[in-house]
Coordinates of C-alpha atoms and ligand atoms in Angstrom, one line a residue:
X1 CA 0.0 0.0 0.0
X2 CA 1.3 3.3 -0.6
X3 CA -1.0 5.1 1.4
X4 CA -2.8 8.1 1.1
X5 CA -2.4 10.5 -1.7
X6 CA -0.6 14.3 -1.2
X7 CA -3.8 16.0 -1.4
X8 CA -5.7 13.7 0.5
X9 CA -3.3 13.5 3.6
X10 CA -3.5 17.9 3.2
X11 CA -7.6 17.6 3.5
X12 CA -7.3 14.7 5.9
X13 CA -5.9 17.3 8.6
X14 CA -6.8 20.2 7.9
X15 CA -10.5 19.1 8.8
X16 CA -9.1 18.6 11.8
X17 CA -7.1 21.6 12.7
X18 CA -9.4 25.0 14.2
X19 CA -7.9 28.3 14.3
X20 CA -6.8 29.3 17.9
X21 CA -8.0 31.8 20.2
X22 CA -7.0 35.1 20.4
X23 CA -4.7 37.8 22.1
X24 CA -4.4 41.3 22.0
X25 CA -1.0 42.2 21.1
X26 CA 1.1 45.9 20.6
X27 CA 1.2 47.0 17.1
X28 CA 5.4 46.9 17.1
X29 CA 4.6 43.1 17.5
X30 CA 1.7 42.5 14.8
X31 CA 3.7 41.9 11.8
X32 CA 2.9 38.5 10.2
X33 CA 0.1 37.7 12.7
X34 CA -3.6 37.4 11.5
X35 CA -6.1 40.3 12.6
X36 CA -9.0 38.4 14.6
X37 CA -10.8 41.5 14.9
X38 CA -12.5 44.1 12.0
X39 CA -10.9 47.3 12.1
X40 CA -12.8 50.6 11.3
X41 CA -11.6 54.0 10.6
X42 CA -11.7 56.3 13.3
X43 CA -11.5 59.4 11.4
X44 CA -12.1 61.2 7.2
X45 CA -8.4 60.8 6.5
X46 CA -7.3 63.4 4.8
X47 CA -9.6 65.5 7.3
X48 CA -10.4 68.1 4.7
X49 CA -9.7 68.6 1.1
X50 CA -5.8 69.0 0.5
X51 CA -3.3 70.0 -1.7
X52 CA -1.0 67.5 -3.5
X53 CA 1.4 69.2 -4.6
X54 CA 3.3 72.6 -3.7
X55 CA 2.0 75.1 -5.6
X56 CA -1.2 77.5 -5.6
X57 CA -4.8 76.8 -4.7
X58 CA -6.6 79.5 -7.2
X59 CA -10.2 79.5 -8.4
X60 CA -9.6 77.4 -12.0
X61 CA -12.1 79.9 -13.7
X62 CA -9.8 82.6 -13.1
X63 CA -6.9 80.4 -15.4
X64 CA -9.0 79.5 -17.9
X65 CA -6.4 81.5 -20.4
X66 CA -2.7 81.4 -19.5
X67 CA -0.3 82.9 -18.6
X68 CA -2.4 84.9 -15.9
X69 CA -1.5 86.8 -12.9
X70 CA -3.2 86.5 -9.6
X71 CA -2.7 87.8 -6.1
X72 CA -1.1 86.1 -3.4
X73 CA -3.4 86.4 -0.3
X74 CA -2.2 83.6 1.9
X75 CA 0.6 80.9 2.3
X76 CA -0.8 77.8 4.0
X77 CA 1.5 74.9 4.9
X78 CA 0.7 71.6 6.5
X79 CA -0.9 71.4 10.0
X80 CA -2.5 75.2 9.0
X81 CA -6.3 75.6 9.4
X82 CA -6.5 78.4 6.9
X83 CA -9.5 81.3 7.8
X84 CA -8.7 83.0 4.2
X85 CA -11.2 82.7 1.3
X86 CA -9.9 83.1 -2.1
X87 CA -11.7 85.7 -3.7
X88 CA -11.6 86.2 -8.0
X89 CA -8.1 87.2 -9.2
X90 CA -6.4 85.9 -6.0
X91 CA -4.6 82.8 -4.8
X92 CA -2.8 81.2 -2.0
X93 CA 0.8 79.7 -1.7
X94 CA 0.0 76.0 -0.4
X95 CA 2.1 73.1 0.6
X96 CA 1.7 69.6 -0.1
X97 CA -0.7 68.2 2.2
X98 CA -2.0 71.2 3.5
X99 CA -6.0 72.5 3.6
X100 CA -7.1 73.6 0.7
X101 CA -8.9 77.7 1.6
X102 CA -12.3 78.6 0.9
X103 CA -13.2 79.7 -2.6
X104 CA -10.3 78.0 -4.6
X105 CA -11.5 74.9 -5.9
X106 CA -7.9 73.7 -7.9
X107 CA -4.0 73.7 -7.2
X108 CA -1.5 74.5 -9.6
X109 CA 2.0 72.9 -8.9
X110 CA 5.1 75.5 -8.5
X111 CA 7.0 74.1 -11.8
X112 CA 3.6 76.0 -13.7
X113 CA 4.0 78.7 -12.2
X114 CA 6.1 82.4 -11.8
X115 CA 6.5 84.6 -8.9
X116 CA 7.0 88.1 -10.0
X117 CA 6.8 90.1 -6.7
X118 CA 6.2 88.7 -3.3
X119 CA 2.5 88.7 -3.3
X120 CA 1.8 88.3 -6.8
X121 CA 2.0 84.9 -9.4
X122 CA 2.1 84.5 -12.9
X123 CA 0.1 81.4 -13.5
X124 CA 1.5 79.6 -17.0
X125 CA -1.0 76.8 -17.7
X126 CA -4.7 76.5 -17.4
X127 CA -5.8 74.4 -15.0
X128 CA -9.0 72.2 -14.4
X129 CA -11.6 72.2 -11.5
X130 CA -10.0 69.9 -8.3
X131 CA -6.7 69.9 -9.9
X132 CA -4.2 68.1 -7.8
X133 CA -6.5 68.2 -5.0
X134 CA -6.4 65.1 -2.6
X135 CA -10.6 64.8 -1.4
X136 CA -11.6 64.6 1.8
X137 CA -12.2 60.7 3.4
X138 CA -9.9 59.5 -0.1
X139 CA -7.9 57.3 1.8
X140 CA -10.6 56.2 4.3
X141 CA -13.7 57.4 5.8
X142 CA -14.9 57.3 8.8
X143 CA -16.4 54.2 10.1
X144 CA -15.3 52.1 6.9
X145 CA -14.0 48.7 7.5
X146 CA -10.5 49.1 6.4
X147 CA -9.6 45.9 7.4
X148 CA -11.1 42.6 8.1
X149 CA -10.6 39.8 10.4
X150 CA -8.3 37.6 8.9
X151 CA -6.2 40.2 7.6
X152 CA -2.4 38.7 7.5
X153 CA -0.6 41.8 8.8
X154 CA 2.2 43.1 6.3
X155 CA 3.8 46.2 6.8
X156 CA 1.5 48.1 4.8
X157 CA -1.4 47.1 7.1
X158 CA 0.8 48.1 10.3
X159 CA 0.7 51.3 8.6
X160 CA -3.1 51.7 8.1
X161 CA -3.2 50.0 12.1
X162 CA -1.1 53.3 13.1
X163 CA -3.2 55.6 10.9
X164 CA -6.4 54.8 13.1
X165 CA -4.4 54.8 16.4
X166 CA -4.9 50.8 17.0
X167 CA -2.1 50.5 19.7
X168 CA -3.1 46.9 20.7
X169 CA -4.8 44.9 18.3
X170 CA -6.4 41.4 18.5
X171 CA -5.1 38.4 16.8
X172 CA -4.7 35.1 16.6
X173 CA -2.8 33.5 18.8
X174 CA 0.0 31.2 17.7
X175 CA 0.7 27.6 17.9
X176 CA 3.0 26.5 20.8
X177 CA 4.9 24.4 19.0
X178 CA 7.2 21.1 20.3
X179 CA 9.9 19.4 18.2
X180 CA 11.1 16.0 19.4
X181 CA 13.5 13.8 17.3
X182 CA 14.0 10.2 18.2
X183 CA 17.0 7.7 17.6
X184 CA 19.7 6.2 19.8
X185 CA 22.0 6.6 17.2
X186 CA 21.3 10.4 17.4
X187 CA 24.1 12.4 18.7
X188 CA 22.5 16.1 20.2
X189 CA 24.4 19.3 19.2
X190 CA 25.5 19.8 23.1
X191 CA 26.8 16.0 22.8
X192 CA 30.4 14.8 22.0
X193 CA 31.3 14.1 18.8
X194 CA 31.2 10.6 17.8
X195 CA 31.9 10.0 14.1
X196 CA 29.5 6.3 14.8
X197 CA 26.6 9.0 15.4
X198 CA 24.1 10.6 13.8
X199 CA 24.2 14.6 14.4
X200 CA 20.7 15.2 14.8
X201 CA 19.7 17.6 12.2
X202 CA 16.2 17.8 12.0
X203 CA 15.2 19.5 15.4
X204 CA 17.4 22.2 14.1
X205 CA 15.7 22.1 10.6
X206 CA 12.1 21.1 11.8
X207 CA 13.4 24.2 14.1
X208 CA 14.2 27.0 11.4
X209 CA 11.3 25.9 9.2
X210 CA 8.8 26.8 12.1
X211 CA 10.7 29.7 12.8
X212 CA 10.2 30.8 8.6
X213 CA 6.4 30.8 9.7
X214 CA 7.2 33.3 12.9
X215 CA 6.7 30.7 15.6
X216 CA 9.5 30.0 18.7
X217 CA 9.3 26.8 18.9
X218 CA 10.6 24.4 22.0
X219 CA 13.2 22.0 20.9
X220 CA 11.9 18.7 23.7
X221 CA 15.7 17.1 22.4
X222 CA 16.2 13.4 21.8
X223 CA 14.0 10.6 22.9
X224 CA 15.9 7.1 23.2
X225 CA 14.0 4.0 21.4
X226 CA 13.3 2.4 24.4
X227 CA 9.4 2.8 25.3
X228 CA 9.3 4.5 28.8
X229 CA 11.4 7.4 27.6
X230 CA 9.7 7.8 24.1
X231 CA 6.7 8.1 26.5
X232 CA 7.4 10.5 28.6
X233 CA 9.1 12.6 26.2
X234 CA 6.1 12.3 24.2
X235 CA 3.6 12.7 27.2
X236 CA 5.8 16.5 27.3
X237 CA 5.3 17.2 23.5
X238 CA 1.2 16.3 24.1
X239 CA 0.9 19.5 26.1
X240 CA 1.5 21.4 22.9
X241 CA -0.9 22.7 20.7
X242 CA 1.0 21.1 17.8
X243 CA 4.0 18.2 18.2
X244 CA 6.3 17.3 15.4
X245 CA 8.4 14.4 16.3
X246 CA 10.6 12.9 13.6
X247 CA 12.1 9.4 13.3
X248 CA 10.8 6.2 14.3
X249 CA 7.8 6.0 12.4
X250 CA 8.2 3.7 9.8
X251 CA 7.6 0.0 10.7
X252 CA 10.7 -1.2 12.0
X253 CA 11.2 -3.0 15.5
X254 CA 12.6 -0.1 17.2
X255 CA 9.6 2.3 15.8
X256 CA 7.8 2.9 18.9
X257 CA 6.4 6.3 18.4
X258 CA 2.8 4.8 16.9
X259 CA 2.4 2.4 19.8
X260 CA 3.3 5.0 21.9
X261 CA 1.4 7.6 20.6
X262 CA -2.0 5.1 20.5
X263 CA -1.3 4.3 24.5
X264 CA -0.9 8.2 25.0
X265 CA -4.9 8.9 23.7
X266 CA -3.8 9.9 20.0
X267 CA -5.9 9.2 18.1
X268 CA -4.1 8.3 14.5
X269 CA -5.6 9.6 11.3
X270 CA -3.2 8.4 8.8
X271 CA 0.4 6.8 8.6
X272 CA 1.9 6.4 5.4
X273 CA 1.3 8.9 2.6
X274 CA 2.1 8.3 -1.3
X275 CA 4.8 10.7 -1.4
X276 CA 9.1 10.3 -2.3
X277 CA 10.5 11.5 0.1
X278 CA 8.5 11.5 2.8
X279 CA 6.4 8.2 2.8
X280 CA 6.5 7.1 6.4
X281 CA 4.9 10.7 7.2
X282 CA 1.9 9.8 10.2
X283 CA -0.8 12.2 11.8
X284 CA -2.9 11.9 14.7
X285 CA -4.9 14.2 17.7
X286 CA -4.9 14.2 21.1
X287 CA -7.7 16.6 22.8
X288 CA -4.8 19.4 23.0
X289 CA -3.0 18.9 20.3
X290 CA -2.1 17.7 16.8
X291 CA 0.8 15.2 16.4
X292 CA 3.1 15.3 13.2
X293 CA 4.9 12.0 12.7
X294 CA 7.5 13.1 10.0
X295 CA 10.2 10.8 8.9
X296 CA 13.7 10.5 10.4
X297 CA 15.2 11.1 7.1
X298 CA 16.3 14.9 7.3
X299 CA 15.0 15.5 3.8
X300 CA 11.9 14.1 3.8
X301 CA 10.7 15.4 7.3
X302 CA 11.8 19.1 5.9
X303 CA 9.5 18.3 2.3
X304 CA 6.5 16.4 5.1
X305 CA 6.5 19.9 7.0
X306 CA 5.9 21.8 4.0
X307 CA 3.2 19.8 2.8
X308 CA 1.3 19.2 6.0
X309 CA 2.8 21.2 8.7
X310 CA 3.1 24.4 7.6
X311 CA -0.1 24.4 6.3
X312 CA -1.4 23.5 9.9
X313 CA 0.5 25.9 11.6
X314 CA -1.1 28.3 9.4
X315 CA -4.3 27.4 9.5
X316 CA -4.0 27.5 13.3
X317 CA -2.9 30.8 13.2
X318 CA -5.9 32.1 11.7
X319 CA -4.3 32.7 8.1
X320 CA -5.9 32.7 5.2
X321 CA -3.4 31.2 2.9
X322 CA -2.0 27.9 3.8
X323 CA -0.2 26.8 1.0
X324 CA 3.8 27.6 -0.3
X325 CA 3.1 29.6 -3.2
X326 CA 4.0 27.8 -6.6
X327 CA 4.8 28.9 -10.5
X328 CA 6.0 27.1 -13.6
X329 CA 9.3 26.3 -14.7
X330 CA 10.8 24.8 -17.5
X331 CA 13.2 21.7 -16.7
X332 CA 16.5 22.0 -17.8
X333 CA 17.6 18.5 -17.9
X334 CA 15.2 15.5 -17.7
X335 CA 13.7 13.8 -14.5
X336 CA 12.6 10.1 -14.6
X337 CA 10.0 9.0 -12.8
X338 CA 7.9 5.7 -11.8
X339 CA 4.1 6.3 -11.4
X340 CA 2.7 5.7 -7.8
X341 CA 4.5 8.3 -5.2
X342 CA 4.2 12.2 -5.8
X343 CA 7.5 13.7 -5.6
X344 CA 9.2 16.4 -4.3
X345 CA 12.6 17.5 -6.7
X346 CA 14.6 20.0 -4.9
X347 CA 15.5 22.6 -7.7
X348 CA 17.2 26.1 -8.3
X349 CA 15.5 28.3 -10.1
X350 CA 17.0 31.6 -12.2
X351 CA 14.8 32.8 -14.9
X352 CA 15.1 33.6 -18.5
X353 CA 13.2 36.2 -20.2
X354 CA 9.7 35.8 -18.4
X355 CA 10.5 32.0 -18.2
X356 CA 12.1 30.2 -15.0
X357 CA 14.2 27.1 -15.5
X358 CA 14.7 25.0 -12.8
X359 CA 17.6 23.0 -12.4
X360 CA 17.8 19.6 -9.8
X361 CA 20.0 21.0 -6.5
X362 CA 22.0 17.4 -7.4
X363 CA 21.7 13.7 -5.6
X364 CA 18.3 13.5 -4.1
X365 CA 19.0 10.7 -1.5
X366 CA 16.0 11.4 1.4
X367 CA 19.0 11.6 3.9
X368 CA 21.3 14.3 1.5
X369 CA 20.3 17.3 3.1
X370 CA 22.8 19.2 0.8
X371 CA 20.0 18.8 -1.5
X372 CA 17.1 20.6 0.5
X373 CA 19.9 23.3 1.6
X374 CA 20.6 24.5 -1.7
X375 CA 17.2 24.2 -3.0
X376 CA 14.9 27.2 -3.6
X377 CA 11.5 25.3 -4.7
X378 CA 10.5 22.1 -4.8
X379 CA 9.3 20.7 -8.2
X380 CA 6.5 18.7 -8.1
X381 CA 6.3 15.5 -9.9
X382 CA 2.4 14.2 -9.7
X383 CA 2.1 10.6 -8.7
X384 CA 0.8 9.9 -12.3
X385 CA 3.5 11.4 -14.1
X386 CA 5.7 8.8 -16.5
X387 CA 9.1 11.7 -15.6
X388 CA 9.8 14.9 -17.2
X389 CA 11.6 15.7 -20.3
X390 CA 14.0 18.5 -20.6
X391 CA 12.3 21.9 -21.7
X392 CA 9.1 20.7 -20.4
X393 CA 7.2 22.6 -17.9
X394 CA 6.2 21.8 -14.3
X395 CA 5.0 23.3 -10.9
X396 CA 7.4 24.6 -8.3
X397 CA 6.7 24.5 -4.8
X398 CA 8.8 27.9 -3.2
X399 CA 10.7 27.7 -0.6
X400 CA 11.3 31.7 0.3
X401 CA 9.4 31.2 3.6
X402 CA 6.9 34.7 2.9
X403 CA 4.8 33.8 -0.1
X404 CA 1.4 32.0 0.4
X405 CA -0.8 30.6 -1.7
X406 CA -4.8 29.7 -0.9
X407 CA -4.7 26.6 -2.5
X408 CA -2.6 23.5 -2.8
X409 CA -0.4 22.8 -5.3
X410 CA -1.7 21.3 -8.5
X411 CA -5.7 22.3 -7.4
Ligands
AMP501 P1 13.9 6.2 11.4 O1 12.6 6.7 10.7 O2 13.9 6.5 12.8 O3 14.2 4.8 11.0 O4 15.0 7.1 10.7 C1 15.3 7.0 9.3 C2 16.7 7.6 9.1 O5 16.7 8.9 9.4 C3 17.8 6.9 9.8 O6 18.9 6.8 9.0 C4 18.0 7.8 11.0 O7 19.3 7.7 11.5 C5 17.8 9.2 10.4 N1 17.3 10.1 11.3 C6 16.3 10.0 12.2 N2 16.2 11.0 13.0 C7 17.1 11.9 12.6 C8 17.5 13.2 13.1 N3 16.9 13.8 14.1 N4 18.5 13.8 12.4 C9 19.2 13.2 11.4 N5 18.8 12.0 10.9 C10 17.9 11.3 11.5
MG502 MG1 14.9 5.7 14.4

């Protein structure tokens, strides 16, 4: 059996996974959280009608015919409340951003423009009615909702945050997240070296790629393949919201983390999924929190948490867009392929004219984690596919860690 399909392990657990509550936090700490709240503007912003550019706000019946001269009655610069009205024949020196007076109803920018004597202007080209003037309420009105719930929070919507005075907003919280790797033949980072060992790679990894989505997560360390300390390790990880653990899920004698898991209360929703790398990948909940099984081979649990975790963390963070963003690219060398797994090619991309190529990162052995740490996308070959000729086009998964996508790759 080769167990469940990409897209159908994805669906499997994310009909599982709920957004979590929320918090109120300061705006200098909302970046790349989700807004669990609908914002409204506070104020008309701009407040009044204003000037965009420096120049002069005149009356654009008096400039019908250029060059004219009119009278300068005022000079208004930002932050002014101006009591002048502009009367026929007269104008007022304005600065960008500033109210526009009473009776003018255009501005003319400066490089139009002459001064002959301190209070009088030489106006060179007509100008038409509201003329580089910015209307009241044209970048949001009072009361509008400027931004919804489920708002990811880039900087631009920081911005708009600050511009109605939200010092604390509400959003979702974010998944506590626990890493656990297992192995005797492990050797932690702390450890001595032992060139018999295996460094343990993928808490750091499983790490960094949590840390990509803007999560701390709590490295649990190394969990022996002897029962009682799987379990209690695991008992720790099961106060999480989420727990990745890697290794020890594929079917040998020493693979205790299912049996271990099922006496723990998890409840197991899948294990095994038709996927190269990545097959022995396992899911499962516990009533606080969703368990990852990813494999112990560095590569494939680093291509299982793109597919399934990330997504999950995601979703449990209240964002809208759950999936790596992906585009096409043209292969520039051949990739074989037997039908029955989907696979996941790590590739470099560069791009030529409005064309990317992607090239393979090199040998793509599940434990030659030279391959992931080079790669910048992941090229997708469906389960179906017969392999790729060179020049032919397929999806790519990125890897840059910011862009999202709503929907999964392929769909
Ligand atoms: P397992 O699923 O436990 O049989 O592990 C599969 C392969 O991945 C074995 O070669 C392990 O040594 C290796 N492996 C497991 N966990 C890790 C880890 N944390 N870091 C690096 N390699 C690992
Ligand atoms: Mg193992």
């Amino acid at each position: 059996m080769e167990g469940l399909s990409v897209a159908d392990a994805q669906r499997c657990i994310l009909e599982t996974i709920r957004q979590l509550g929320s918090e109120e936090v300061p705006l200098q700490q909302a970046l790349g959280r989700t807004l669990a709240e609908d914002v409204q503007a506070n104020r008309d912003q701009p407040p009044y009608d204003v000037s965009a550019m420096d120049g002069y706000a005149l009356r654009s019946a008096d400039v019908t015919q250029s060059p004219t001269v009119l009278k300068v009655i005022a000079d208004i610069k930002a932050g002014d409340l101006p009591t002048c009205t502009v009367q026929a024949g007269q104008c007022a020196r304005i600065m960008t951003g500033a109210p526009v007076p009473q009776g003018a109803d255009a501005v003319i920018r400066v490089e139009d423009t002459q001064a002959l004597t301190a209070d009088t202007v030489q106006i060179n080209v007509p100008v038409k009615p509201r003329n580089d003037i910015r209307d009241r309420g044209e970048s949001m009105r009072c009361g509008a909702t400027i931004l919804p719930r489920g708002t990811e929070l880039t900087p631009g919507a920081v911005g708009l945050l600050a511009m109605v005075k939200r010092a604390q907003v509400a959003v979702y919280r974010r998944p506590r997240v626990a890493i656990l790797s297992t192995g005797d033949e492990l050797e932690g980072l702390d450890e001595p070296f032992d060139a018999n060992k295996i460094p343990d790679a993928n808490s750091y990894a499983l790490m960094a790629q949590v840390q990509a989505l803007g999560i701390e997560p709590v490295l649990l360390g190394i969990a022996r393949d002897r029962p009682e300390h799987l379990r209690e390790m695991l008992q720790r990880g099961l106060q999480f919201d989420a727990l990745l653990v890697s290794g020890g899920t594929s079917v040998g004698v020493h693979d205790f983390v299912r049996p271990t898991l099922e006496q723990l209360g998890v409840q197991m929703k899948f294990w095994g999924v038709a996927m190269k790398p990545g097959h022995p990948m396992a899911f499962g909940t516990a009533p606080l929190t969703w368990v990852f099984g990813l494999p112990g081979n560095p590569v494939s649990s680093m291509v299982c948490f793109e597919q399934f975790v990330a997504p999950a963390l995601r979703c449990m963070s209240g964002l809208p867009r759950l999936y790596r963003r992906t585009l096409n690219a043209r292969l520039a060398h051949a990739i074989k392929h037997r039908p029955g797994r989907s696979e996941f090619v790590r590739v470099t991309l560069r791009q030529e004219g409005d064309t990317y190529i992607a090239t393979s990162t090199g040998a793509q052995g599940s434990g030659i984690l030279s391959s992931m740490a080079h790669a910048e996308g992941l090229l997708i070959i469906p389960a179906a596919s017969n392999g790729f000729a060179a020049g032919d086009t397929a999806l790519v998964q990125l890897l840059d860690g910011t862009a999202f996508q709503s929907s999964p790759a392929g769909e």
